[in-house]
Coordinates of C-alpha atoms in Angstrom, one line a residue:
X1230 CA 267.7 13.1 -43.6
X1231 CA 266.5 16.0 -41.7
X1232 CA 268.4 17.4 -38.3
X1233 CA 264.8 19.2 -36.8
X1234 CA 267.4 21.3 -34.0
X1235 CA 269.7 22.6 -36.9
X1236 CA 267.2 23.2 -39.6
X1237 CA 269.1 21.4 -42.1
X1238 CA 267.5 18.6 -44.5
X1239 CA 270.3 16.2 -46.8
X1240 CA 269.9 12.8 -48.9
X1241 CA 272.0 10.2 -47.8
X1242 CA 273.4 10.0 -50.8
X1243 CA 274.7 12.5 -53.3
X1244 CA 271.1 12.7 -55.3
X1245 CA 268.7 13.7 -55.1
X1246 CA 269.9 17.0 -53.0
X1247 CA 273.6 17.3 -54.2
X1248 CA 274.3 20.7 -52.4
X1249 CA 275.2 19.9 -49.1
X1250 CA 278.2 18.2 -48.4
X1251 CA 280.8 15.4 -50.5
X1252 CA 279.7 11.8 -51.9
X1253 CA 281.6 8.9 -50.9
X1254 CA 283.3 6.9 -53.5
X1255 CA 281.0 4.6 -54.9
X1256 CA 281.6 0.7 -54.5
X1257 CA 280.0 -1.8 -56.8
X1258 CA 279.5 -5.5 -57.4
X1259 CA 277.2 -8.3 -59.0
X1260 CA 274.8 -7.8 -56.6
X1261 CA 274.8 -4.7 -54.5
X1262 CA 276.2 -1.4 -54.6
X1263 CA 277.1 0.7 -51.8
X1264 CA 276.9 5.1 -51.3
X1265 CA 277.7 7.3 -48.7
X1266 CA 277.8 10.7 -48.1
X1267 CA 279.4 13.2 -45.6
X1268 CA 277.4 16.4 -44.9
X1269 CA 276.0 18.3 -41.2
X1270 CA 278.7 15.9 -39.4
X1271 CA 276.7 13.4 -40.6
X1272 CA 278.2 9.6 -42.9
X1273 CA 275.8 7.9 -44.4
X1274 CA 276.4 4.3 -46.2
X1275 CA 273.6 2.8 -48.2
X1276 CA 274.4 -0.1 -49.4
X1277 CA 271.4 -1.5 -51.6
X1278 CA 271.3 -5.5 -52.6
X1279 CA 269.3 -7.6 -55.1
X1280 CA 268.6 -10.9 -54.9
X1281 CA 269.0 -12.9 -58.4
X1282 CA 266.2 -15.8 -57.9
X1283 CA 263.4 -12.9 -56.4
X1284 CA 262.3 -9.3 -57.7
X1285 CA 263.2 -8.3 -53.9
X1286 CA 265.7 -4.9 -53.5
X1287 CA 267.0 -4.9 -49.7
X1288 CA 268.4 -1.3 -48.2
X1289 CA 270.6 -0.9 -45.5
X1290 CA 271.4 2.8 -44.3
X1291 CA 274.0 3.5 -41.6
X1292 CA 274.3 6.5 -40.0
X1293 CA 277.1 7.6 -37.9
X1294 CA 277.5 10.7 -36.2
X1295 CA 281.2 12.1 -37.0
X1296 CA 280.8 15.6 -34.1
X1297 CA 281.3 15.8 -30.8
X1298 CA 277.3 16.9 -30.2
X1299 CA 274.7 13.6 -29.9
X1300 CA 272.2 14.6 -32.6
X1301 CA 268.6 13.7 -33.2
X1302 CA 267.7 12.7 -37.0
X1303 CA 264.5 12.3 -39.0
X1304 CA 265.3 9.7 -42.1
X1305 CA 262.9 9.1 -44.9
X1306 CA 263.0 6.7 -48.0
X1307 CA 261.3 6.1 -51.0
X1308 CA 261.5 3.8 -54.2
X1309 CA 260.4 4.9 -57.6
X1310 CA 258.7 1.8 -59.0
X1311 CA 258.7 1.5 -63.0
X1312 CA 256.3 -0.6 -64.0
X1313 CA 257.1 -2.2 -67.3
X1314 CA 258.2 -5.0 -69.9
X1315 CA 262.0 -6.5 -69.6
X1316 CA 262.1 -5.2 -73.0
X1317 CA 261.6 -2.1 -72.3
X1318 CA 264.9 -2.3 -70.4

C-alpha cells in the first residue's frame, strides 16, 4: 500500500515490509488463510482461498481506514509463481 499525501509505503501484511506497524493474528483453515495488519491508521485483512478441484488462488484485501482523516491509497499485488513438479513439493 502506498499513502502518495503522507509519503509512506506498507504491505498489507506483515512481509514483505515488516517495519511499519503490528501483524494481526493469523487465522487458518483447510482452505483459506486470512492476514491483517495495522500500520499509518490503516487494517488490512487478506484473506487468500484455494479451491480443491482447480489450480485457482482467489485474494480478497479489505482496507479500512481506522483515523479520523479520509485518505487516498495506492494498492499493488503480485504472486510469485513456482513452476514445478508436485514432487518437488
Amino acid at each position: 500500500l502506498r499513502d502518495a499525501d503522507r509519503e509512506v509505503a506498507w504491505s498489507a501484511t506483515l512481509m514483505p515490509m515488516p517495519e511499519s506497524g503490528g501483524a494481526l493474528a493469523p487465522a487458518a483453515s483447510a482452505d483459506r488463510v486470512t492476514l491483517g495488519r495495522d500500520a499509518h491508521d490503516i487494517r488490512t485483512t487478506v484473506d487468500v482461498r484455494v479451491l480443491p478441484d482447480a489450480d485457482v488462488e482467489l485474494r480478497h484485501v479489505t482496507i479500512r481506514n481506522l483515523g479520523d482523516a479520509a485518505r487516498t491509497l495506492e494498492l499493488t499485488t503480485y504472486a510469485e509463481l513456482v513452476l514445478n513438479t508436485p514432487a518437488a513439493d
